[in-house]
Coordinates of N, CA and C in Angstrom, one line a residue:
X1 N -70.5 8.6 50.8 CA -71.7 9.2 50.3 C -72.8 8.1 50.1
X2 N -74.0 8.4 50.6 CA -75.0 7.3 50.6 C -75.6 7.2 49.2
X3 N -75.8 6.0 48.8 CA -76.3 5.7 47.5 C -77.9 5.6 47.6
X4 N -78.6 6.4 46.8 CA -80.1 6.3 46.9 C -80.6 4.9 46.9
X5 N -81.4 4.5 47.8 CA -81.9 3.2 47.9 C -81.0 2.2 48.5
X6 N -79.8 2.7 48.9 CA -78.8 1.8 49.5 C -79.2 1.4 50.9
X7 N -78.2 0.6 51.6 CA -78.5 0.1 52.9 C -78.6 1.2 53.9
X8 N -77.8 2.3 53.8 CA -77.9 3.3 54.8 C -79.2 4.0 54.7
X9 N -79.7 4.3 53.5 CA -81.0 4.9 53.4 C -82.1 4.1 54.0
X10 N -82.0 2.8 53.6 CA -83.1 1.8 54.1 C -83.0 1.8 55.7
X11 N -81.8 1.8 56.2 CA -81.6 1.7 57.7 C -82.2 2.9 58.3
X12 N -82.0 4.1 57.7 CA -82.6 5.3 58.3 C -84.1 5.2 58.2
X13 N -84.7 4.7 57.1 CA -86.1 4.6 57.0 C -86.7 3.6 58.0
X14 N -86.0 2.5 58.2 CA -86.4 1.5 59.2 C -86.5 2.1 60.6
X15 N -85.5 2.9 60.9 CA -85.4 3.6 62.3 C -86.6 4.5 62.5
X16 N -86.9 5.3 61.5 CA -88.0 6.2 61.6 C -89.3 5.4 61.7
X17 N -89.4 4.3 61.0 CA -90.6 3.5 61.1 C -90.8 2.9 62.5
X18 N -89.7 2.4 63.1 CA -89.7 1.8 64.4 C -90.1 2.9 65.5
X19 N -89.5 4.1 65.3 CA -89.8 5.2 66.2 C -91.3 5.5 66.1
X20 N -91.8 5.6 64.9 CA -93.3 5.9 64.8 C -94.1 4.8 65.4
X21 N -93.7 3.5 65.2 CA -94.5 2.4 65.8 C -94.5 2.5 67.3
X22 N -93.3 2.8 67.9 CA -93.2 2.9 69.3 C -94.1 4.0 69.8
X23 N -94.0 5.1 69.1 CA -94.9 6.3 69.5 C -96.3 6.0 69.5
X24 N -96.8 5.4 68.4 CA -98.2 5.0 68.2 C -98.7 4.1 69.2
X25 N -97.9 3.0 69.5 CA -98.3 2.0 70.5 C -98.3 2.5 71.9
X26 N -97.3 3.3 72.2 CA -97.3 3.8 73.6 C -98.4 4.9 73.8
X27 N -98.6 5.7 72.8 CA -99.7 6.7 72.9 C -101.0 6.0 73.0
X28 N -101.3 4.9 72.3 CA -102.5 4.2 72.3 C -102.8 3.7 73.7
X29 N -101.8 3.1 74.3 CA -101.9 2.6 75.7 C -102.2 3.6 76.7
X30 N -101.6 4.8 76.5 CA -101.9 5.9 77.5 C -103.3 6.5 77.2
X31 N -103.7 6.6 76.0 CA -105.0 7.3 75.7 C -106.2 6.4 76.1
X32 N -106.0 5.1 76.0 CA -107.1 4.2 76.3 C -107.0 3.5 77.7
X33 N -106.2 4.1 78.6 CA -106.2 3.7 80.0 C -105.4 2.5 80.4
X34 N -104.7 1.9 79.4 CA -103.8 0.8 79.8 C -102.7 1.2 80.7
X35 N -102.2 2.5 80.4 CA -101.2 3.1 81.3 C -101.9 4.4 81.9
X36 N -102.6 4.3 83.0 CA -103.3 5.4 83.6 C -102.4 6.5 84.1
X37 N -102.9 7.6 84.4 CA -102.1 8.7 85.0 C -101.5 8.2 86.3
X38 N -100.2 8.6 86.5 CA -99.4 8.2 87.7 C -98.5 7.0 87.4
X39 N -98.8 6.3 86.3 CA -97.9 5.1 86.0 C -96.5 5.6 85.8
X40 N -95.6 4.9 86.4 CA -94.1 5.1 86.2 C -93.4 3.9 85.7
X41 N -92.6 4.1 84.7 CA -91.9 3.0 84.1 C -90.5 3.4 83.6
X42 N -89.6 2.5 83.8 CA -88.2 2.8 83.3 C -88.2 2.6 81.8
X43 N -87.3 3.3 81.2 CA -87.2 3.2 79.7 C -87.1 1.7 79.3
X44 N -86.3 0.9 80.0 CA -86.1 -0.5 79.7 C -87.4 -1.3 79.8
X45 N -88.2 -0.9 80.8 CA -89.5 -1.6 81.0 C -90.5 -1.3 79.9
X46 N -90.5 0.0 79.4 CA -91.3 0.4 78.3 C -90.9 -0.4 77.0
X47 N -89.6 -0.5 76.8 CA -89.1 -1.2 75.7 C -89.5 -2.7 75.7
X48 N -89.4 -3.3 76.9 CA -89.9 -4.6 77.1 C -91.4 -4.8 76.8
X49 N -92.1 -3.9 77.3 CA -93.6 -3.9 77.1 C -94.0 -3.9 75.6
X50 N -93.2 -3.0 74.9 CA -93.5 -2.9 73.5 C -92.8 -3.9 72.6
X51 N -91.8 -4.6 73.2 CA -91.1 -5.6 72.4 C -90.1 -4.9 71.4
X52 N -89.5 -3.8 71.8 CA -88.7 -3.0 71.0 C -87.4 -2.6 71.7
X53 N -86.4 -2.2 70.9 CA -85.2 -1.7 71.5 C -85.4 -0.3 72.2
X54 N -84.5 0.1 73.0 CA -84.7 1.3 73.8 C -84.6 2.6 72.9
X55 N -83.8 2.6 71.8 CA -83.7 3.8 71.0 C -85.0 4.4 70.5
X56 N -85.8 3.6 69.7 CA -87.0 4.1 69.3 C -88.0 4.5 70.4
X57 N -87.9 3.7 71.5 CA -88.8 4.0 72.6 C -88.4 5.4 73.3
X58 N -87.1 5.6 73.3 CA -86.6 6.9 73.9 C -87.2 8.1 73.0
X59 N -87.1 7.9 71.7 CA -87.5 9.0 70.8 C -89.1 9.2 71.0
X60 N -89.8 8.1 71.1 CA -91.2 8.1 71.3 C -91.6 8.8 72.6
X61 N -90.9 8.6 73.6 CA -91.1 9.2 74.9 C -90.9 10.7 74.8
X62 N -89.9 11.1 74.1 CA -89.6 12.5 74.0 C -90.8 13.2 73.3
X63 N -91.3 12.6 72.2 CA -92.5 13.2 71.5 C -93.7 13.3 72.4
X64 N -93.9 12.2 73.2 CA -95.1 12.2 74.0 C -95.0 13.2 75.2
X65 N -93.7 13.4 75.6 CA -93.5 14.5 76.6 C -93.8 15.9 76.1
X66 N -93.4 16.1 74.8 CA -93.7 17.4 74.1 C -95.2 17.6 74.0
X67 N -96.0 16.5 73.9 CA -97.4 16.6 73.8 C -98.1 16.7 75.1
X68 N -97.3 16.6 76.2 CA -97.9 16.8 77.5 C -98.6 15.6 78.1
X69 N -98.3 14.4 77.5 CA -98.9 13.2 78.0 C -98.1 12.5 79.0
X70 N -96.8 12.7 79.0 CA -95.9 12.0 80.0 C -94.8 13.0 80.4
X71 N -94.2 12.7 81.5 CA -93.0 13.4 82.0 C -91.8 12.5 81.9
X72 N -90.7 12.9 81.3 CA -89.5 12.0 81.2 C -88.5 12.6 82.1
X73 N -88.0 11.7 83.0 CA -87.1 12.1 84.0 C -85.8 11.2 83.9
X74 N -84.6 11.9 83.9 CA -83.4 11.1 83.7 C -83.3 10.1 84.8
X75 N -82.9 8.9 84.4 CA -82.7 7.7 85.3 C -84.0 7.2 86.0
X76 N -85.1 7.8 85.7 CA -86.3 7.4 86.3 C -87.4 7.0 85.2
X77 N -87.0 7.1 83.9 CA -87.9 6.8 82.9 C -89.0 7.8 82.7
X78 N -90.2 7.3 82.6 CA -91.4 8.2 82.4 C -92.5 8.0 83.4
X79 N -93.3 9.1 83.5 CA -94.4 9.1 84.4 C -95.6 9.6 83.5
X80 N -96.7 8.9 83.5 CA -97.9 9.3 82.8 C -98.6 10.4 83.6
X81 N -98.8 11.6 82.9 CA -99.4 12.7 83.5 C -100.9 12.7 83.5
X82 N -101.5 13.2 84.6 CA -102.9 13.4 84.6 C -103.3 14.7 84.0
X83 N -104.6 15.0 83.8 CA -105.1 16.3 83.3 C -106.0 16.9 84.4
X84 N -105.7 18.1 84.8 CA -106.5 18.8 85.8 C -107.7 19.5 85.1
X85 N -108.6 19.9 85.9 CA -109.8 20.6 85.4 C -109.3 22.0 84.8
X86 N -108.3 22.6 85.4 CA -107.7 23.8 84.9 C -107.1 23.6 83.5
X87 N -106.4 22.4 83.4 CA -105.8 22.0 82.1 C -106.9 21.9 81.0
X88 N -108.0 21.3 81.4 CA -109.1 21.1 80.4 C -109.6 22.4 79.9
X89 N -109.8 23.4 80.9 CA -110.3 24.7 80.5 C -109.4 25.4 79.5
X90 N -108.1 25.3 79.8 CA -107.1 25.9 78.9 C -107.1 25.3 77.5
X91 N -107.2 23.9 77.5 CA -107.1 23.2 76.2 C -108.4 23.5 75.4
X92 N -109.5 23.5 76.0 CA -110.7 23.9 75.3 C -110.7 25.3 74.7
X93 N -110.1 26.2 75.5 CA -110.1 27.6 75.1 C -109.2 27.8 73.9
X94 N -108.2 26.9 73.7 CA -107.4 26.9 72.5 C -108.0 26.1 71.4
X95 N -108.4 24.9 71.7 CA -108.9 24.0 70.7 C -110.2 24.5 70.0
X96 N -111.1 25.1 70.7 CA -112.4 25.5 70.1 C -112.2 26.4 68.9
X97 N -111.5 27.5 69.0 CA -111.3 28.4 67.8 C -110.5 27.8 66.7
X98 N -109.5 27.0 67.1 CA -108.7 26.3 66.1 C -109.5 25.3 65.3
X99 N -110.3 24.5 66.0 CA -111.0 23.5 65.2 C -112.2 24.1 64.5
X100 N -112.7 25.2 65.0 CA -113.8 25.9 64.2 C -113.2 26.5 63.0
X101 N -111.9 27.0 63.0 CA -111.3 27.5 61.8 C -111.0 26.4 60.8
X102 N -110.6 25.2 61.3 CA -110.4 24.1 60.4 C -111.7 23.7 59.7
X103 N -112.8 23.7 60.4 CA -114.1 23.3 59.8 C -114.5 24.4 58.8
X104 N -114.2 25.6 59.1 CA -114.5 26.7 58.1 C -113.7 26.5 56.8
X105 N -112.4 26.2 56.9 CA -111.6 25.9 55.8 C -112.2 24.8 54.9
X106 N -112.5 23.7 55.6 CA -113.1 22.5 54.9 C -114.3 22.9 54.2
X107 N -115.2 23.6 54.8 CA -116.5 24.0 54.1 C -116.3 24.9 53.0
X108 N -115.3 25.8 53.1 CA -115.0 26.8 52.1 C -114.5 26.1 50.8
X109 N -113.6 25.1 51.0 CA -113.0 24.5 49.8 C -113.9 23.4 49.2
X110 N -114.8 22.8 50.0 CA -115.6 21.7 49.6 C -114.9 20.4 49.7
X111 N -115.6 19.4 50.2 CA -115.0 18.1 50.4 C -115.2 17.2 49.2
X112 N -114.2 16.2 49.1 CA -114.3 15.2 48.1 C -115.4 14.2 48.5
X113 N -115.9 13.4 47.5 CA -116.8 12.4 47.8 C -116.3 11.4 48.8
X114 N -115.0 11.1 48.8 CA -114.4 10.2 49.8 C -114.5 10.8 51.2
X115 N -114.1 12.1 51.3 CA -114.1 12.7 52.6 C -115.6 12.8 53.2
X116 N -116.5 13.1 52.3 CA -117.9 13.1 52.8 C -118.4 11.8 53.2
X117 N -118.0 10.8 52.5 CA -118.4 9.4 52.8 C -117.8 8.9 54.1
X118 N -116.5 9.3 54.3 CA -115.9 8.9 55.6 C -116.6 9.6 56.8
X119 N -116.9 10.8 56.7 CA -117.6 11.5 57.7 C -119.0 10.9 57.9
X120 N -119.7 10.7 56.9 CA -121.0 10.1 57.0 C -121.0 8.7 57.7
X121 N -120.0 7.9 57.3 CA -119.9 6.6 57.9 C -119.6 6.7 59.4
X122 N -118.7 7.7 59.8 CA -118.4 7.9 61.2 C -119.6 8.3 62.0
X123 N -120.5 9.2 61.4 CA -121.7 9.6 62.0 C -122.6 8.4 62.3
X124 N -122.7 7.5 61.3 CA -123.6 6.3 61.4 C -123.0 5.4 62.5
X125 N -121.7 5.3 62.6 CA -121.2 4.4 63.6 C -121.4 5.0 65.0
X126 N -121.4 6.3 65.2 CA -121.7 7.0 66.5 C -123.1 6.8 66.8
X127 N -124.0 6.9 65.9 CA -125.4 6.8 66.1 C -125.8 5.3 66.5
X128 N -125.1 4.4 65.8 CA -125.4 3.0 66.1 C -124.8 2.6 67.5
X129 N -123.6 3.1 67.8 CA -123.1 2.8 69.1 C -123.9 3.4 70.3
X130 N -124.5 4.5 70.1 CA -125.4 5.1 71.1 C -126.7 4.4 71.2
X131 N -127.2 4.0 70.1 CA -128.5 3.2 70.1 C -128.3 1.9 70.8
X132 N -127.1 1.3 70.8 CA -126.8 0.0 71.4 C -126.2 0.2 72.8
X133 N -126.1 1.4 73.3 CA -125.5 1.7 74.6 C -124.1 1.3 74.7
X134 N -123.4 1.4 73.6 CA -121.9 1.1 73.6 C -121.2 2.5 73.7
X135 N -121.2 3.0 75.0 CA -120.6 4.3 75.2 C -119.1 4.4 74.9
X136 N -118.4 3.3 75.2 CA -117.0 3.3 74.9 C -116.7 3.4 73.4
X137 N -117.5 2.7 72.6 CA -117.3 2.7 71.2 C -117.7 4.1 70.7
X138 N -118.7 4.7 71.3 CA -119.1 6.0 70.9 C -118.0 7.0 71.1
X139 N -117.4 6.9 72.3 CA -116.3 7.9 72.6 C -115.1 7.7 71.6
X140 N -114.8 6.5 71.2 CA -113.7 6.3 70.3 C -114.1 6.9 68.9
X141 N -115.3 6.7 68.5 CA -115.7 7.2 67.2 C -115.9 8.7 67.2
X142 N -116.2 9.3 68.4 CA -116.3 10.7 68.5 C -114.9 11.3 68.2
X143 N -113.8 10.7 68.7 CA -112.5 11.2 68.4 C -112.2 11.0 67.0
X144 N -112.6 9.9 66.3 CA -112.3 9.7 64.9 C -113.1 10.8 64.1
X145 N -114.3 11.1 64.4 CA -115.1 12.1 63.7 C -114.4 13.4 63.7
X146 N -114.0 13.9 64.9 CA -113.3 15.2 65.0 C -112.0 15.1 64.2
X147 N -111.3 14.0 64.2 CA -110.0 13.9 63.5 C -110.3 14.1 62.0
X148 N -111.3 13.5 61.5 CA -111.7 13.6 60.1 C -112.1 15.0 59.7
X149 N -112.8 15.7 60.6 CA -113.2 17.1 60.4 C -111.9 18.0 60.2
X150 N -111.0 17.8 61.1 CA -109.8 18.6 61.1 C -109.0 18.3 59.9
X151 N -108.8 17.0 59.6 CA -108.0 16.7 58.4 C -108.6 17.2 57.1
X152 N -109.9 17.4 57.1 CA -110.5 18.0 55.9 C -110.1 19.4 55.6
X153 N -109.5 20.1 56.6 CA -109.0 21.4 56.3 C -107.8 21.4 55.4
X154 N -107.1 20.3 55.4 CA -105.8 20.1 54.6 C -104.8 21.1 55.0
X155 N -104.8 21.7 56.2 CA -103.8 22.6 56.7 C -102.9 21.8 57.7
X156 N -101.8 21.4 57.2 CA -100.9 20.5 58.0 C -100.5 21.1 59.4
X157 N -100.2 22.3 59.4 CA -99.8 22.9 60.7 C -101.0 22.9 61.7
X158 N -102.1 23.3 61.2 CA -103.3 23.3 62.0 C -103.7 21.9 62.5
X159 N -103.6 21.0 61.6 CA -103.9 19.6 62.0 C -103.0 19.1 63.1
X160 N -101.7 19.4 63.0 CA -100.7 19.0 63.9 C -101.0 19.6 65.3
X161 N -101.3 20.9 65.4 CA -101.5 21.5 66.6 C -102.8 21.0 67.3
X162 N -103.9 20.8 66.5 CA -105.1 20.3 67.1 C -105.0 18.9 67.5
X163 N -104.2 18.1 66.8 CA -104.0 16.7 67.2 C -103.4 16.6 68.6
X164 N -102.4 17.4 68.8 CA -101.8 17.4 70.1 C -102.8 17.7 71.2
X165 N -103.6 18.7 71.0 CA -104.7 19.1 72.0 C -105.7 18.0 72.2
X166 N -106.1 17.4 71.1 CA -107.1 16.4 71.1 C -106.6 15.2 71.9
X167 N -105.3 14.9 71.7 CA -104.7 13.8 72.4 C -104.8 13.9 73.9
X168 N -104.7 15.1 74.4 CA -104.8 15.3 75.8 C -106.2 15.3 76.3
X169 N -107.2 15.7 75.4 CA -108.6 15.7 75.8 C -109.2 14.4 75.7
X170 N -108.7 13.5 74.8 CA -109.3 12.2 74.5 C -109.4 11.4 75.8
X171 N -108.4 11.5 76.6 CA -108.5 10.7 77.9 C -109.6 11.1 78.8
X172 N -109.9 12.4 78.7 CA -111.0 13.0 79.5 C -112.4 12.4 79.0
X173 N -112.5 12.4 77.7 CA -113.7 11.8 77.1 C -113.9 10.4 77.4
X174 N -112.8 9.6 77.3 CA -112.9 8.1 77.6 C -113.1 7.9 79.1
X175 N -112.5 8.7 80.0 CA -112.6 8.4 81.4 C -114.0 8.8 81.9
X176 N -114.7 9.7 81.2 CA -116.0 10.1 81.8 C -117.2 9.6 80.9
X177 N -116.9 8.8 79.9 CA -118.0 8.4 79.0 C -119.2 7.7 79.7
X178 N -118.9 7.0 80.8 CA -119.9 6.3 81.5 C -120.4 7.0 82.7
X179 N -119.9 8.2 83.0 CA -120.4 9.0 84.1 C -121.5 10.0 83.7
X180 N -121.6 10.3 82.4 CA -122.5 11.3 82.0 C -123.7 10.8 81.3
X181 N -124.7 11.6 81.0 CA -125.8 11.2 80.3 C -125.4 10.8 78.9
X182 N -126.3 10.0 78.2 CA -126.0 9.6 76.9 C -125.8 10.8 76.0
X183 N -124.8 10.9 75.2 CA -124.5 12.1 74.4 C -125.3 12.2 73.2
X184 N -126.6 12.1 73.3 CA -127.5 12.2 72.1 C -127.4 13.6 71.5
X185 N -127.3 14.6 72.3 CA -127.2 16.0 71.7 C -125.9 16.1 70.9
X186 N -124.8 15.5 71.3 CA -123.6 15.5 70.5 C -123.8 14.9 69.2
X187 N -124.5 13.8 69.1 CA -124.8 13.2 67.7 C -125.5 14.2 66.8
X188 N -126.5 14.9 67.4 CA -127.3 15.8 66.6 C -126.4 17.0 66.2
X189 N -125.6 17.5 67.1 CA -124.7 18.6 66.7 C -123.6 18.1 65.7
X190 N -123.1 16.9 65.8 CA -122.2 16.4 64.8 C -122.8 16.4 63.4
X191 N -124.0 15.9 63.3 CA -124.7 15.8 62.0 C -124.9 17.2 61.5
X192 N -125.3 18.2 62.3 CA -125.5 19.5 61.9 C -124.2 20.2 61.3
X193 N -123.1 19.9 62.0 CA -121.8 20.4 61.5 C -121.5 19.8 60.1
X194 N -121.7 18.5 60.0 CA -121.5 17.8 58.7 C -122.4 18.3 57.6
X195 N -123.6 18.6 57.9 CA -124.5 19.1 56.9 C -124.1 20.5 56.4
X196 N -123.6 21.3 57.3 CA -123.1 22.7 56.9 C -121.9 22.6 56.1
X197 N -121.0 21.6 56.4 CA -119.8 21.5 55.5 C -120.2 20.9 54.2
X198 N -121.1 19.9 54.1 CA -121.5 19.3 52.9 C -122.2 20.4 52.0
X199 N -122.9 21.3 52.6 CA -123.6 22.4 51.9 C -122.7 23.6 51.5
X200 N -121.4 23.5 52.0 CA -120.4 24.5 51.7 C -120.9 25.9 52.3
X201 N -121.2 25.8 53.6 CA -121.6 27.0 54.3 C -120.6 27.2 55.4
X202 N -119.5 27.9 55.1 CA -118.4 28.1 56.1 C -118.8 28.7 57.4
X203 N -119.5 29.8 57.3 CA -119.9 30.5 58.5 C -120.8 29.6 59.4
X204 N -121.7 29.0 58.9 CA -122.6 28.1 59.6 C -121.8 26.9 60.2
X205 N -120.9 26.3 59.5 CA -120.1 25.2 59.9 C -119.3 25.6 61.1
X206 N -118.6 26.8 61.0 CA -117.8 27.3 62.0 C -118.6 27.5 63.3
X207 N -119.7 28.2 63.1 CA -120.5 28.5 64.3 C -121.1 27.3 65.0
X208 N -121.5 26.3 64.2 CA -122.0 25.1 64.8 C -120.9 24.3 65.5
X209 N -119.8 24.2 65.0 CA -118.7 23.5 65.6 C -118.2 24.1 66.9
X210 N -118.1 25.5 66.9 CA -117.7 26.2 68.1 C -118.8 26.0 69.2
X211 N -120.0 26.1 68.8 CA -121.1 25.9 69.8 C -121.1 24.5 70.4
X212 N -120.8 23.5 69.6 CA -120.7 22.1 70.0 C -119.6 22.0 71.0
X213 N -118.4 22.5 70.7 CA -117.3 22.3 71.6 C -117.5 23.1 72.9
X214 N -118.1 24.3 72.8 CA -118.3 25.1 74.0 C -119.2 24.4 74.9
X215 N -120.3 23.8 74.4 CA -121.3 23.1 75.2 C -120.7 21.8 75.8
X216 N -120.1 21.0 75.0 CA -119.6 19.7 75.4 C -118.4 19.8 76.4
X217 N -117.5 20.8 76.1 CA -116.4 21.0 77.0 C -116.9 21.5 78.3
X218 N -117.8 22.5 78.3 CA -118.3 23.0 79.6 C -119.0 21.9 80.4
X219 N -119.7 21.0 79.7 CA -120.4 19.9 80.4 C -119.3 19.0 81.1
X220 N -118.3 18.6 80.3 CA -117.2 17.8 80.9 C -116.6 18.4 82.1
X221 N -116.2 19.7 82.0 CA -115.6 20.4 83.1 C -116.5 20.4 84.4
X222 N -117.8 20.7 84.1 CA -118.8 20.8 85.2 C -119.0 19.4 85.8
X223 N -119.0 18.4 85.0 CA -119.1 17.0 85.6 C -118.0 16.7 86.5
X224 N -116.8 17.0 86.1 CA -115.6 16.7 87.0 C -115.7 17.5 88.3
X225 N -116.1 18.7 88.2 CA -116.2 19.6 89.4 C -117.3 19.1 90.3
X226 N -118.4 18.7 89.7 CA -119.5 18.2 90.5 C -119.2 17.0 91.3
X227 N -118.4 16.1 90.7 CA -118.0 14.9 91.3 C -116.7 15.0 92.2
X228 N -116.2 16.2 92.3 CA -115.0 16.5 93.1 C -113.7 15.9 92.5
X229 N -113.7 15.7 91.2 CA -112.5 15.2 90.6 C -111.6 16.4 90.1
X230 N -110.5 16.5 90.7 CA -109.6 17.6 90.3 C -108.7 17.3 89.1
X231 N -108.6 16.0 88.8 CA -107.8 15.6 87.7 C -108.2 14.2 87.2
X232 N -107.8 13.8 86.0 CA -108.2 12.5 85.5 C -107.0 12.0 84.7

């Protein structure tokens, strides 16, 4: 029988921590292009890259496969998956109503001063990045802003589902951030969503967020099609 706080319990906690670390580090490399679509690696090579043992790496790979970021093949390790234009259309069709619902929940309950401050600072960082033509930084902060919006719903299941979808979309945002026009309109729309939430107007916040994702998602898909890119 395990003694609370004993070595068995600590060992289990350490294993979970290592698995989470492996997951976070591997996902970060995939999301930010260090491991682009098509990359194939054996489990042992991934473990070596991360400086970890194979067990937490294996568990991390299973999670990432469930999120649609990689394919795990017996005896062949993993392969980083690309995202097709059809995938993007499906993801936006699911993400848009879910994230709009999350924003509605956040506006209905009202945000704490800390939550409002975090969103406000994120907006300022996006505006500064755009003013300085740091499009990569803007794209990173765009992801952070939407994460904060969804987290403000405090609905754990909704947060989990949307995070999986956003993980798949984030690569599209990063891959195309220098192909498109400066996203000045996105900054305006982000601030409009924030103001509706801060004013506790659920209908308006939901409508503005849905409109923003419909426009920005459509623009991304059209950009890829215009350039003849079937996947990213």
